[in-house]
Every structure is written in structure tokens, then in C-alpha cells.
Amino acid sequence: MDDIQPPGRLVTLTDVARAAGLGESTVSRVLRNHGSYSKRAGERVAEAVARLGYVPNRLAGSLAGQGASARLVGVVIPSLANVVFPDLLRGLTAALDAEGIPCVIGVSDYDPDREEALAAALLSWRPAALLLTGLEHNPGTVALARAGGVRVVEMIDTDGAGIDAVVGFSNRAVGAASGRHLVARGYRRIGYLGHDLAVDLRAGKRLAGFEAALGEAGLALRAKEIRPGPSSPTSGRVGLEKLLARHPDLDAVYFSNDDMALGGYFACLAAGVAVPGRLALFGFNGLDFAAAMPQPLSTVRTPRLEIGRQAAACLTGDGPKTIDLGFELIEGATA
Amino acid sequence: MDDIQPPGRLVTLTDVARAAGLGESTVSRVLRNHGSYSKRAGERVAEAVARLGYVPNRLAGSLAGQGASARLVGVVIPSLANVVFPDLLRGLTAALDAEGIPCVIGVSDYDPDREEALAAALLSWRPAALLLTGLEHNPGTVALARAGGVRVVEMIDTDGAGIDAVVGFSNRAVGAASGRHLVARGYRRIGYLGHDLAVDLRAGKRLAGFEAALGEAGLALRAKEIRPGPSSPTSGRVGLEKLLARHPDLDAVYFSNDDMALGGYFACLAAGVAVPGRLALFGFNGLDFAAAMPQPLSTVRTPRLEIGRQAAACLTGDGPKTIDLGFELIEGATA
DNA sequence: AACCAGATTGGCAGCGCTGCCAAAAGACGA
DNA sequence: TCGTCTTTTGGCAGCGCTGCCAATCTGGTT
């Protein structure tokens, strides 16, 4: 037969139908294994598909199908530089790949306006669901999400009201638990070292919970160093050096996350500051390296992969719900 | 007017046209700012869009448009657990977001069969381009990519022949440069510590280049430790402990990447092994923490973000080409 | 041989949009 | 005022597929 297609034109379902000597609907049924068809039809279609190299066009399929929503999910995350978000995606893609649903991603750079623009752009692909990060969004984003007629899942943070489904943990509670831990261990001259809070709202919530816990014990934060830019070990190292220069009397430092804490640990090693004897360090996230350190980092392990998985699981259900996956305080050896 | 839509039905371009008292084509032209239209038409459409909360349906738009290819790119990466790939995506999304093109991603888990399945799945969305990782693929993947009628870009590795465009650096050359560096520094009893090479082919190429460089100097690898599973600081720490137990005489270790090297460094700190006096360490990737360590890690910085950016830039052009972005050896203080 | 329920099949409208083309509306000079 | 050129506009086919419905076929039954 003539396998030769006019170049530039891709093989369509109609081509397959013709090649298989069947109707389009039969081919469609066979390909989706939906409805009934004979064994003979199945074989002929398989043969024609293989011979012509047919790749279905889901653009057309989704457009024609029920509800016109695509087997895609839109995901807006604030960053790819912080391990948290790739981990989230990891849990998500692992769960979704099993169903053959890919993610369309947008990176907002922590900018609510970009988030709104990305949400609109992603919704224009008519995804089955829209996944956002955190609970704080522009009114426009919320309106879009509600009007989009799709399932909306907000990931990571449970401290507040969500649009639809919410999967995460309480950042405030993490901060509080961390604060109580330091207080219980007898630390009294406590400092905080973080990256930009106006940008990373969840770090701000942790800090609020942390300060509240100190307050319960009649304490207050002795010093606070906020570094511009994203979190990183380098930022943590530089930040801790500055913090110690200004407040040499600190006996513990709470970091906005493990990356910052690693930098802080390196600063201590370099300066010969005994950890935790002279200075205790406490992180957040429970990354792999925290456990590999000569003294395992005291930190809080967050269920990042599980958040992604549960978010994927939410897509099938409906109705608002909040899943709090909790967290685990790792005592470690640095605080 | 009746802003009320029958629930469940989303606003369409036809609705906007009716609400604005214009024809569909005029509305389409206004929305895409393509072709000419009057100021009055522009205003009326803007008003109707805002009032009805219209979100265009790109599924339909792409299907109807020229060439029927969507303003999407499909990306298949092997993992999200290794920073390299999020960094790649970071460069990519930064460049593509500017054009309003989102990425549809698939994670293959280093499995060529999954890669093929994902490539097929992504191609079914008729993306403007398909981005793959590395140069080694199933024959089926290559056939799909060629037949898909889309631009194909293979990222990261330039050691071999590509399908279409290739953006990356020579992993073999990285390994060779690393080997020559260690030899030049006078190390002679050199070991290798890596994660699964059968899975991470590029790590294997680096090792091959490394061994070749040792060979040039009349040396051979003294010991090799391959850890199962993905790379991580924990794996690096455990691996180095094993390696040193078996070969206490090693004077340098080449790691498959910085994560492994960090774990190795921690092992040295914990065991009181002087670095680099007693044991030199050499990594790969040039991650942020490498520079923040008390002794900056000797490693090779790879242009991960730039690869993503250049890959995005490739999408507009056509014709096969290879862009070698090179790498930078960072002397550091550990080797 | 006529009949029937169930399995299998094909035709065709239509998903929401764009591209093409022709019609309508302005702009301008004679 | 009229004709001509340009700008603006709307109608409609059709992108590739799915869902619906009616047509056809199958294998018993009577």
C-alpha cells in the first residue's frame, strides 16, 4: 500500500481507518479500548498504527471529548531552585505518570502577578486540574481558578483557607515545634537567619510560629538576619558570619531551611565554633544531606513527595477538603 | 445583559463575539492581535472578555491553527531528584515563559522504555518541540522523534551523534579534565565513587574520560565503588567509608557528582581524615554548597541553566546543530 | 426459513477556534 | 457627488477526534 504521506502532513486517525479498512469510529474505539469491537478489528488497527507510525492527536481528542477537559494537569510553582518544589513535582509525576497524565508547569518566581498570568495560560489548555502552591494568591488568580471549572489543589501550606482542596502541613506548627524544641533544650539567646520573607510567605509563617513558641516561654528572638535573594548554603554561610559578628552571644540559630543551615554549619566549621556546644543550629526540610553530616542536623522533615502524591490523588475526588500530612521533628545532633 | 452561563459550560469565543456585538473572526483577531481591527473593536472585546471571564481554549486554537502544532514543548528528563534536571528546567522555563510557552514534562526514571512511552505521550499533544536528555535512546524513541515533525533537542551530552539539535557539554572531556587535574596535583592512588553507571550513562562517560586521562599518565584507577540507587550525600558518605575500609591507601577520590562528594567530605570530617592532605576529593557539577564548604570543593562547574536557555533558543531555528557550552574546572581546596 | 437479541460497525455532527475570502465601511481626491 | 483604494468586518469550512445513533452482522431459536 502507499505508506507514503504527503510530507508535512501527519498521519491521522482517518488515515489509519482507511489503511485498516475500517470506519473512523471503530478505530477510535479500538485505540481507546472503549466500547466493543472484534478481535479482527483490534488486530487490523494495531497493524495499521504500527505501519503508518500513527500518533494520536490529543488536542483533537480532548476538544471532541466529554467536558472538553484535557488529560493534563497544570502546576504553578514559585521556584525550581529550592529542592522542595522538584520534590513536589516528583511525587506528583510519579503518581500521574501511572495514569498517563502529564504536568504542564509554570514557574512564578514567587511573583503573584506571574502566578496569575501562568494560571490563566495553563487554564487555556483546559487541564483536568490546576495545582497551585500556598494559599496566598491574587484575587484574580482565585477568580480564574474558581471559574475554570477545574479541580484546584493548593499544596504545601494548610495555614489558612483554600479555594478547593488543600494538601500540606502547617508551617506555623513547624515553626512552633522548632521553637519549643530549642527552648526545651535550654537555649535562651536565639537568633533567626532566613531569606526574603516577603517573598517566601511560608518561611514567614514558620518564623511567626517560632516566635510565638519563644513567647510562650517568656523569650524573644535575640537577633534576626534576613538575606536578600533565594536561600542557599552560600547565603547561609555569609549570613551566619554576619549574625555572629553582630551578636556573638547567641547560643542557637533557627534557619529558614536546611540549605541555609548547611551554610551556617560550614561557617561554624570554618570559624571553629563548636556545634552545638557554643552554637546550636536548627533547620527545616529534612533534606538528605542533613542526615549525612558528621553531626546530623536538627531539623524538621516535611512530607514533600507525599504532598505531591496526595495532590495527585485529590484530582479524582471533588468537594473541598484539607489534607494535613504533618511533619516530623528530627532531633539530630546540632540542637 | 445575561452574564449567566449555563453552569458547566465555559465561555467561548462565540459568546464573547455575541456579547461584543462582533463577528467571531474579529474577536479572534483582536485576541491574538493579528491582522487589523478598529480601536472600537479592541475595546468592545476587552470589555466583553473581562465581563464574561473568558479564557481562550488553546486546544481548539492549536487544532485549527497552522501546522496544528501547539505552543507547548514536551520535555523528558530522567529524574527530578538530581539538581541537574530542575536546573535545566529552570533555564528552560525562564526562557520559554517569556514567550508564554509552557513545558509539559515527563520523568523517565532513567528507563529508556519509559522515555519512549513518554515521548509518544508528549508528542500526542503536538508540541512545538520535544526535548530529551542525553543521546542514548531506544530506536523507537528516535523513530518517534523523527516522525513527529517537530524540532528535537537533546540536552546535556555532546559525546555522540544527535537526532537534530544538541545542547550540552562533553562529559568525557569533563572526566578527562578532572583526571588530568588530579594527576597534575601529584595524586597517584586514585579511587572512584559513583552511583549506578548502567543507569546514569553520562556519569559513565565521565568515568571513561577520567580513566583515559589516568592512562595517559601511566596510571590506573586503584579502586572503584559503585553504589546502588541514585546519588546522594548519604550514599557518598557510606560509600567513602566502605572505599577507605577496603583501600586505606587511596590519596584521592573522584566522585560521580558533588552530592556524593559532599557525603565523602562529611565522612572525612567524621573520621578525622585530613582533606586534602591525607585524601583529596573531586566532584562534579559545581553546586552552590561546593563553594560554601570550609574548604571549597574541587569540582567542575557545568552550564546547567545555560543549557536550558540555549535549548529554548534552539526551538526557533531548524536544521541539526550542536552547541557545546563547555565547562569550568574549579580548583577549590579539596584536591 | 423467518426471527430476535446482542455484538459490531460506520456515518456524521460538532467540540472551539483559525484562515480564507468576500462583503461592508471608511478615506480620499477629482 | 462619485469612483477608487484601503481598512475593517463577518461567514463559513475544516483542523482530528469523539459521541450518538442507526445500520449491519452474528449466532442461536422457533
XYZ file of C-alpha atoms (C1' of nucleotides) in Angstrom:
730
model
C 0.000 0.000 0.000
C 1.060 3.588 -0.072
C 2.700 4.245 3.239
C 3.990 7.485 1.844
C 2.296 10.504 3.335
C 2.441 13.898 1.732
C 5.380 15.285 3.692
C 4.445 17.710 6.438
C 1.071 16.108 6.995
C 0.983 13.811 9.965
C -0.880 10.534 9.992
C -4.426 10.942 11.195
C -6.996 8.581 12.531
C -8.734 8.777 9.189
C -5.568 7.504 7.518
C -5.453 4.620 9.933
C -9.103 3.834 9.303
C -8.555 3.790 5.568
C -5.433 1.661 5.870
C -7.196 -0.794 8.141
C -10.317 -0.885 6.010
C -12.466 0.190 8.944
C -14.560 3.169 9.950
C -13.147 6.019 11.999
C -15.332 5.288 14.984
C -14.191 1.701 15.097
C -10.575 2.761 15.058
C -11.290 5.293 17.761
C -12.921 2.648 19.908
C -10.051 0.259 19.433
C -7.443 2.875 20.255
C -9.171 3.898 23.433
C -10.270 0.364 24.251
C -13.683 1.804 24.862
C -16.877 0.179 23.661
C -16.870 -3.158 21.927
C -15.007 -4.267 18.851
C -13.973 -7.555 17.314
C -10.623 -9.191 17.668
C -10.166 -8.787 13.944
C -10.676 -5.022 14.193
C -8.177 -4.841 17.023
C -5.528 -6.608 15.010
C -6.059 -4.601 11.876
C -5.877 -1.331 13.738
C -2.731 -2.367 15.585
C -1.150 -3.341 12.303
C -2.085 -0.095 10.573
C -0.953 2.029 13.514
C 2.417 0.321 13.562
C 2.819 0.515 9.806
C 1.893 4.176 9.499
C 3.516 5.296 12.732
C 0.331 6.887 13.921
C 0.486 9.125 16.996
C -2.963 10.221 18.155
C -3.682 13.924 18.354
C -4.865 14.620 21.863
C -5.577 18.201 21.019
C -8.393 16.990 18.833
C -9.320 14.188 21.177
C -9.704 16.440 24.171
C -11.599 19.006 22.196
C -14.093 16.486 20.958
C -14.357 14.503 24.171
C -16.699 14.918 27.096
C -16.395 18.107 29.067
C -13.585 19.156 26.752
C -11.039 18.869 29.510
C -7.625 17.526 28.666
C -5.764 14.710 30.352
C -3.238 17.208 31.619
C -2.722 18.966 34.902
C -1.436 22.477 35.236
C 1.064 23.144 38.007
C 2.283 26.531 39.147
C 5.270 26.519 41.482
C 7.210 29.511 42.723
C 10.672 28.203 42.004
C 12.755 25.301 40.815
C 15.848 26.399 42.701
C 14.604 25.164 46.050
C 14.572 21.354 46.301
C 11.120 21.457 47.791
C 9.403 22.085 44.509
C 11.180 19.487 42.400
C 10.371 17.051 45.200
C 6.743 18.064 44.994
C 6.797 17.530 41.246
C 8.498 14.224 41.815
C 5.665 12.891 43.950
C 3.177 14.356 41.541
C 4.636 12.979 38.332
C 5.198 9.585 39.903
C 1.509 9.354 40.713
C 0.271 10.930 37.482
C 2.552 9.073 35.101
C 0.880 5.907 36.219
C -2.303 7.293 34.713
C -0.578 8.748 31.690
C -1.341 12.310 32.679
C 1.498 14.760 32.156
C 2.060 18.014 34.027
C 2.210 21.380 32.365
C 4.327 23.565 34.558
C 4.743 27.247 35.176
C 7.301 28.892 37.432
C 6.126 32.094 39.070
C 9.362 33.227 40.725
C 7.327 33.968 43.861
C 5.501 36.730 41.998
C 1.707 36.700 42.492
C 1.141 38.523 39.228
C 3.152 35.975 37.297
C 1.250 33.276 39.126
C -1.987 34.761 37.885
C -0.715 35.015 34.338
C 0.533 31.439 34.453
C -2.726 30.166 35.901
C -4.593 31.784 33.019
C -2.141 30.399 30.493
C -2.371 26.907 31.926
C -6.154 27.011 32.163
C -6.273 27.787 28.486
C -5.093 24.228 27.909
C -8.206 23.072 29.718
C -6.352 20.892 32.212
C -8.180 18.404 34.373
C -6.848 20.229 37.414
C -4.874 23.250 38.461
C -2.296 22.851 41.205
C -1.047 25.927 42.995
C 1.474 26.445 45.748
C 0.484 28.003 49.037
C -2.743 29.697 49.982
C -1.973 33.293 49.159
C -2.961 34.372 45.674
C -4.134 37.410 43.778
C -7.922 37.837 43.743
C -7.680 37.367 40.008
C -5.986 34.019 40.415
C -8.715 32.862 42.765
C -11.410 34.045 40.387
C -9.760 32.250 37.476
C -9.376 29.082 39.459
C -12.994 29.114 40.524
C -14.337 29.985 37.105
C -12.106 27.489 35.343
C -14.405 24.642 36.204
C -11.470 22.511 37.222
C -10.324 20.867 40.382
C -7.948 23.173 42.247
C -5.380 21.857 44.701
C -3.220 24.134 46.799
C -0.085 22.431 48.003
C 2.297 22.698 50.955
C 0.545 25.065 53.300
C -2.510 24.425 55.460
C -2.422 27.639 57.480
C -5.475 29.344 56.066
C -8.468 28.892 53.835
C -8.111 27.206 50.469
C -10.014 27.537 47.239
C -10.871 23.877 46.906
C -8.575 21.061 48.009
C -5.526 21.721 50.173
C -2.655 19.294 50.782
C 0.256 20.100 53.010
C 1.190 20.791 56.574
C 1.084 23.698 58.964
C 4.164 25.831 58.529
C 3.172 27.706 61.643
C 3.114 24.486 63.614
C 6.529 23.558 62.241
C 7.926 26.859 63.471
C 6.268 26.413 66.842
C 7.585 22.877 67.270
C 11.059 24.033 66.328
C 10.883 26.867 68.841
C 9.641 24.627 71.622
C 12.440 22.178 70.894
C 15.118 24.834 71.268
C 13.528 26.170 74.419
C 13.276 22.679 75.902
C 16.934 22.117 75.175
C 17.745 25.131 77.250
C 18.722 27.602 74.549
C 17.861 31.164 75.517
C 19.764 33.535 73.236
C 18.200 32.569 69.964
C 18.634 34.139 66.556
C 16.959 33.662 63.181
C 18.612 33.525 59.805
C 16.435 33.495 56.759
C 15.981 34.537 53.184
C 13.438 37.032 51.935
C 10.200 36.552 53.908
C 8.110 38.947 51.894
C 8.704 36.586 49.027
C 8.619 33.204 50.730
C 5.453 33.585 52.771
C 5.659 30.103 54.226
C 9.050 30.830 55.750
C 7.368 33.844 57.311
C 4.667 31.637 58.801
C 7.275 29.334 60.265
C 9.032 32.270 61.806
C 5.750 33.539 63.264
C 5.107 30.127 64.838
C 8.674 30.044 66.097
C 8.438 33.453 67.724
C 5.103 32.511 69.263
C 6.709 29.444 70.844
C 9.520 31.565 72.237
C 6.934 33.986 73.558
C 5.123 31.198 75.423
C 8.392 30.592 77.247
C 8.821 34.258 78.010
C 11.570 34.608 75.451
C 12.034 36.726 72.374
C 14.200 36.441 69.307
C 17.559 37.966 70.134
C 18.545 38.714 66.563
C 17.190 38.356 63.079
C 19.143 38.348 59.847
C 17.225 38.419 56.600
C 19.269 37.791 53.496
C 18.170 39.080 50.132
C 17.708 36.584 47.339
C 16.870 32.906 47.461
C 18.067 30.514 50.122
C 21.365 28.751 49.550
C 24.274 27.371 51.537
C 26.384 30.336 50.488
C 23.758 32.737 51.730
C 23.565 30.760 54.967
C 27.282 30.853 55.458
C 27.619 34.575 54.821
C 24.518 35.277 56.871
C 25.710 33.354 59.896
C 29.077 35.088 59.816
C 27.306 38.443 59.852
C 24.884 37.378 62.525
C 27.649 36.141 64.814
C 29.691 39.272 64.227
C 26.764 41.385 65.406
C 25.588 39.027 68.150
C 28.459 36.877 69.384
C 26.421 35.824 72.390
C 23.795 33.806 70.502
C 23.528 30.213 71.639
C 21.203 28.940 68.910
C 20.105 29.881 65.407
C 16.922 28.896 63.627
C 17.359 28.805 59.860
C 14.691 29.302 57.216
C 15.698 25.931 55.775
C 18.345 23.238 55.597
C 20.271 24.886 52.792
C 20.777 27.959 54.903
C 21.601 25.761 57.895
C 24.219 23.852 55.925
C 25.906 27.134 55.103
C 25.704 28.045 58.770
C 27.281 24.750 59.735
C 30.096 25.369 57.292
C 30.608 28.811 58.801
C 30.920 27.221 62.238
C 33.376 24.627 60.986
C 35.466 27.309 59.303
C 35.436 29.580 62.356
C 35.952 26.813 64.868
C 32.640 27.443 66.568
C 31.623 24.312 68.454
C 28.241 22.914 67.432
C 26.082 22.617 69.415
C 28.227 23.415 72.469
C 28.803 27.025 71.623
C 26.092 27.420 68.991
C 23.112 25.223 68.177
C 21.708 25.025 64.660
C 18.186 24.126 63.607
C 16.973 23.758 60.044
C 13.885 22.895 58.076
C 13.017 20.335 55.393
C 14.941 17.243 56.377
C 16.985 17.005 53.185
C 19.232 14.066 52.569
C 22.480 15.820 53.448
C 21.132 16.719 56.887
C 21.408 13.074 57.889
C 24.848 12.631 56.310
C 26.517 15.447 58.229
C 29.141 14.495 60.807
C 26.625 15.714 63.311
C 23.182 15.097 61.856
C 21.333 18.384 61.506
C 18.440 19.015 63.854
C 15.574 19.813 61.574
C 12.015 19.067 60.613
C 11.271 16.563 57.921
C 8.459 17.601 55.620
C 6.412 15.167 53.521
C 7.292 16.724 50.200
C 6.886 13.689 47.974
C 3.777 12.651 49.805
C 2.236 16.074 49.225
C 2.724 15.589 45.512
C 1.264 12.108 45.655
C -1.734 13.146 47.689
C -2.308 16.114 45.435
C -2.460 13.702 42.517
C -4.859 11.530 44.452
C -7.096 14.547 45.064
C -7.711 15.004 41.365
C -10.223 12.225 41.162
C -12.357 13.300 44.095
C -14.277 16.502 44.404
C -15.521 18.888 47.036
C -13.256 20.959 49.220
C -11.051 19.137 51.650
C -7.853 19.693 53.526
C -5.239 17.003 53.997
C -2.712 17.797 56.682
C 0.200 15.433 56.275
C 2.046 16.637 59.334
C 5.796 16.692 59.789
C 8.453 15.053 61.870
C 10.954 16.755 64.130
C 14.380 15.194 63.768
C 16.383 15.694 66.939
C 19.739 15.400 65.204
C 22.916 16.468 66.939
C 23.161 20.159 66.216
C 20.453 21.381 68.581
C -27.099 41.554 29.626
C -27.173 37.952 30.633
C -23.786 37.225 32.067
C -25.189 33.994 33.370
C -23.851 30.985 31.546
C -25.499 27.602 31.743
C -23.403 26.124 34.506
C -20.805 23.651 33.351
C -20.398 25.329 30.002
C -17.394 27.565 29.769
C -17.405 30.872 27.972
C -16.422 30.515 24.336
C -15.195 32.913 21.742
C -18.644 32.825 20.200
C -20.095 34.051 23.490
C -17.609 36.895 23.528
C -18.445 37.768 19.932
C -22.138 37.869 20.702
C -21.599 39.930 23.853
C -19.387 42.374 21.993
C -21.700 42.567 19.003
C -18.939 41.489 16.664
C -18.107 38.522 14.478
C -16.037 35.604 15.684
C -13.179 36.324 13.349
C -12.925 39.891 14.542
C -12.773 38.764 18.142
C -10.159 36.182 17.230
C -8.062 38.828 15.501
C -8.306 41.161 18.466
C -7.401 38.471 20.967
C -4.362 37.406 19.024
C -3.528 40.932 17.958
C -3.138 39.567 14.489
C -4.456 41.277 11.410
C -6.139 44.662 11.581
C -9.090 45.778 13.645
C -10.505 49.050 14.831
C -9.920 50.627 18.190
C -13.620 50.292 18.868
C -13.479 46.549 18.262
C -10.495 46.258 20.586
C -12.308 47.994 23.400
C -15.524 46.081 22.999
C -13.732 42.767 23.014
C -11.678 43.695 26.053
C -14.831 44.687 27.864
C -16.681 41.508 26.952
C -13.732 39.315 27.862
C -13.446 40.939 31.260
C -17.174 40.817 31.873
C -17.613 37.183 30.891
C -14.307 35.974 32.296
C -13.335 34.418 29.006
C -10.322 32.113 28.934
C -9.368 31.063 25.404
C -9.283 27.377 24.595
C -5.877 26.647 23.176
C -6.836 23.095 22.461
C -9.160 24.397 19.801
C -6.837 27.182 18.795
C -3.913 24.892 18.167
C -6.043 22.394 16.353
C -7.383 24.999 13.990
C -4.161 26.899 13.564
C -1.419 26.472 11.017
C 0.533 23.247 11.186
C -1.627 22.179 14.093
C 1.265 22.376 16.480
C 0.660 23.649 19.967
C 2.523 26.398 21.748
C 3.886 23.818 24.164
C 7.154 21.990 24.462
C 7.482 18.451 25.663
C 10.395 17.693 27.972
C 11.536 14.246 29.053
C 14.042 14.171 31.891
C 15.350 11.102 33.684
C 14.878 12.358 37.219
C 13.855 15.234 39.412
C 15.907 14.052 42.366
C 19.216 15.236 40.950
C 19.539 19.048 40.974
C 20.826 18.999 37.438
C 17.429 18.467 35.914
C 15.482 21.048 37.870
C 18.266 23.451 36.928
C 17.830 22.527 33.294
C 14.106 23.130 33.587
C 14.839 26.384 35.304
C 16.821 27.731 32.389
C 14.238 26.380 30.023
C 11.151 27.779 31.697
C 12.826 31.124 32.240
C 13.401 31.430 28.513
C 10.085 29.937 27.438
C 7.874 31.780 29.907
C 8.937 34.956 28.224
C 7.218 33.654 25.115
C 4.268 32.224 27.001
C 5.163 28.662 26.105
C 4.763 26.162 28.920
C 6.590 22.859 29.301
C 4.873 19.534 29.503
C 7.143 17.258 31.440
C 7.699 13.562 31.731
C 10.084 11.820 34.124
C 11.587 8.614 32.784
C 13.413 7.387 35.895
C 16.412 6.637 33.652
C 14.387 3.946 31.887
C 14.638 4.050 28.053
C 11.304 2.294 27.675
C 9.591 4.830 29.848
C 11.336 7.539 27.889
C 9.863 6.150 24.710
C 6.401 5.931 26.196
C 6.667 9.472 27.498
C 7.930 10.785 24.179
C 4.913 9.265 22.466
C 2.570 10.650 25.093
C 4.060 14.115 24.835
C 4.071 14.083 21.044
C 0.369 13.372 21.135
C -0.060 16.925 22.413
C 1.585 18.105 19.212
C 4.230 20.205 20.959
C 6.331 22.692 19.051
C 9.407 20.765 20.169
C 10.498 17.692 22.012
C 13.392 17.979 24.429
C 15.193 14.850 25.509
C 18.096 14.225 27.846
C 21.276 12.634 26.628
C 21.992 10.992 23.312
C 21.142 7.375 24.075
C 17.583 6.381 23.281
C 15.560 3.407 22.160
C 15.296 3.064 18.384
C 11.584 3.599 18.859
C 12.170 6.913 20.589
C 14.358 8.077 17.741
C 11.786 6.992 15.169
C 9.025 8.810 17.028
C 11.094 11.930 17.359
C 11.931 11.950 13.662
C 8.421 11.179 12.522
C 6.840 13.636 14.909
C 7.620 16.511 12.602
C 8.869 18.580 15.498
C 12.131 20.138 16.488
C 14.080 17.759 18.705
C 16.709 18.973 21.146
C 18.893 16.619 23.143
C 20.323 18.212 26.221
C 23.407 17.863 28.415
C 25.601 15.489 26.471
C 27.572 16.146 23.308
C 29.536 12.893 23.223
C 27.908 11.257 20.236
C 25.508 11.832 17.370
C 22.204 13.572 17.970
C 18.860 13.348 16.262
C 18.551 17.034 15.485
C 19.843 19.772 17.775
C 22.170 19.010 20.676
C 22.998 21.362 23.542
C 25.379 20.458 26.308
C 28.975 19.688 27.006
C 31.305 16.736 26.688
C 31.011 14.544 29.753
C 34.025 12.629 28.557
C 36.055 15.811 28.431
C 34.909 16.689 31.939
C 36.154 13.358 33.222
C 39.427 13.746 31.352
C 40.000 17.252 32.699
C 39.255 16.051 36.208
C 41.672 13.166 35.826
C 44.434 15.365 34.467
C 43.906 17.786 37.330
C 44.388 15.066 39.951
C 47.428 13.690 38.135
C 48.955 17.158 37.856
C 48.447 17.675 41.557
C 50.520 14.587 42.177
C 47.853 12.164 43.267
C 48.685 8.611 42.300
C 46.482 6.237 44.277
C 43.123 7.307 42.948
C 39.701 5.775 43.549
C 36.258 6.371 42.105
C 32.996 6.535 43.966
C 29.820 6.672 41.967
C 26.217 5.705 41.725
C 24.773 3.294 39.207
C 26.546 3.787 35.872
C 24.362 1.488 33.858
C 21.584 3.886 34.682
C 23.338 7.243 34.546
C 25.178 6.896 31.264
C 26.706 10.335 31.436
C 28.420 9.513 34.714
C 29.832 6.502 32.897
C 31.197 8.724 30.139
C 32.853 10.959 32.699
C 34.452 7.940 34.304
C 35.669 6.718 30.920
C 37.279 10.103 30.245
C 38.749 10.098 33.714
C 40.288 6.671 33.325
C 41.652 7.638 29.932
C 43.391 10.638 31.488
C 44.904 8.434 34.176
C 46.020 6.045 31.484
C 47.817 8.839 29.621
C 49.860 9.334 32.765
C 50.538 5.655 33.083
C 48.155 5.304 35.972
C 45.089 3.223 36.575
C 42.172 3.523 38.909
C 43.183 1.908 42.186
C 39.638 1.216 43.371
C 36.086 1.664 42.250
C 32.994 1.695 44.388
C 29.619 1.751 42.674
C 26.668 2.384 44.919
C 23.207 1.185 44.004
C 20.452 3.745 43.767
C 20.603 7.427 42.989
C 23.371 9.751 44.054
C 23.039 11.459 47.421
C 25.231 12.739 50.217
C 24.237 9.768 52.338
C 25.275 7.385 49.608
C 28.537 9.291 49.244
C 29.258 9.117 52.932
C 28.549 5.411 53.234
C 30.405 4.721 50.007
C 33.533 6.557 51.037
C 33.612 4.767 54.362
C 33.476 1.445 52.537
C 36.021 2.508 49.981
C 38.510 3.638 52.632
C 37.988 0.498 54.638
C 38.923 -1.576 51.618
C 41.654 0.727 50.318
C 43.117 2.790 53.157
C 46.000 3.843 50.943
C 43.992 5.937 48.481
C 45.183 9.521 48.211
C 42.334 10.882 46.063
C 38.775 10.036 45.184
C 36.817 11.131 42.133
C 33.069 11.272 42.790
C 30.275 10.895 40.290
C 28.958 14.261 41.436
C 29.002 16.911 44.136
C 26.289 15.280 46.191
C 28.354 12.150 46.529
C 31.429 14.282 47.203
C 29.672 16.168 49.965
C 28.877 12.888 51.651
C 32.508 11.888 51.207
C 33.646 15.136 52.774
C 31.362 14.504 55.721
C 32.817 11.028 56.080
C 36.302 12.527 56.210
C 35.264 15.106 58.796
C 33.671 12.419 60.925
C 36.652 10.078 60.673
C 39.257 12.780 61.095
C 40.728 12.184 57.656
C 42.617 15.313 56.618
C 41.419 16.803 53.324
C 43.281 17.099 51.033
C 46.434 16.191 52.988
C 45.550 12.592 53.550
C 42.737 12.306 50.980
C 41.818 14.580 48.111
C 38.209 14.870 46.910
C 36.958 15.856 43.488
C 33.341 16.323 42.488
C 31.213 17.290 39.541
C 28.535 19.933 38.881
C 29.679 22.956 40.836
C 26.636 23.218 43.052
C 26.215 26.126 45.385
C 27.252 24.286 48.532
C 30.582 23.342 46.964
C 31.679 26.961 47.249
C 30.337 27.365 50.780
C 32.279 24.483 52.292
C 35.033 25.323 54.767
C 37.350 24.086 52.066
C 35.707 24.815 48.743
C 35.176 21.596 46.858
C 37.333 20.954 43.818
C 34.854 20.270 41.077
C 33.709 21.110 37.600
C 31.016 23.681 37.068
C 28.525 22.754 34.374
C 26.384 25.283 32.499
C 23.078 23.754 33.553
C 20.900 26.838 33.354
C 22.551 27.900 30.151
C 21.819 24.532 28.575
C 18.146 25.075 29.316
C 18.284 28.575 27.920
C 20.092 27.561 24.772
C 17.749 24.642 24.275
C 14.885 27.112 24.363
C 16.713 29.297 21.881
C 17.117 26.310 19.555
C 13.390 25.945 19.155
C 13.073 28.766 16.700
C 15.843 27.677 14.369
C 15.971 24.499 12.382
C 18.490 22.111 10.934
C 20.775 19.950 13.020
C 23.374 21.675 15.102
C 25.425 21.010 18.189
C 26.097 23.637 20.810
C 28.922 22.755 23.162
C 28.731 25.068 26.136
C 31.862 23.777 27.770
C 32.536 23.624 31.494
C 34.811 25.168 34.057
C 37.191 23.366 36.369
C 37.078 24.855 39.840
C 40.327 24.259 41.643
C 38.837 24.504 45.090
C 40.739 23.354 48.141
C 39.953 19.672 48.365
C 42.106 18.447 45.502
C -36.982 -20.026 6.710
C -38.145 -16.331 9.402
C -36.985 -14.096 13.679
C -34.539 -11.813 17.515
C -31.138 -10.119 20.994
C -26.693 -8.803 21.283
C -22.347 -7.649 19.265
C -20.063 -4.894 15.974
C -19.711 -1.242 12.776
C -19.928 3.288 10.059
C -21.791 7.989 9.165
C -21.905 12.318 10.609
C -22.448 16.368 13.587
C -19.898 19.225 16.297
C -16.081 20.454 20.049
C -13.902 25.987 19.799
C -11.076 28.031 17.169
C -8.429 29.980 12.863
C -7.680 31.017 7.904
C -9.566 32.350 3.793
C -12.314 35.107 1.160
C -15.663 38.254 0.002
C -18.567 41.951 1.682
C -19.098 46.304 4.021
C -17.452 50.537 5.648
C -14.375 54.465 5.517
C -10.978 57.631 3.400
C -9.737 60.457 -0.139
C -9.259 63.030 -4.313
C -11.409 64.657 -8.519
C -21.197 63.833 -5.802
C -18.941 59.632 -7.425
C -15.379 56.182 -8.076
C -11.263 54.015 -6.166
C -8.349 52.328 -2.734
C -7.716 50.808 1.906
C -9.257 49.281 6.240
C -12.342 46.618 8.838
C -15.574 43.024 9.272
C -18.329 38.542 9.131
C -19.422 33.907 7.188
C -18.070 29.556 6.866
C -15.191 25.440 6.079
C -12.449 22.455 8.444
C -8.459 21.080 11.994
C -8.712 15.496 14.088
C -11.219 13.453 17.023
C -15.414 11.551 19.883
C -20.327 10.611 20.885
C -24.565 9.450 19.222
C -27.445 6.801 16.545
C -28.789 3.841 13.135
C -27.262 0.075 10.155
C -25.357 -4.357 9.713
C -23.889 -8.707 11.158
C -23.730 -12.842 14.227
C -25.452 -16.907 16.193
C -28.831 -19.035 18.102
C -34.316 -20.044 18.284
C -38.625 -21.059 16.846
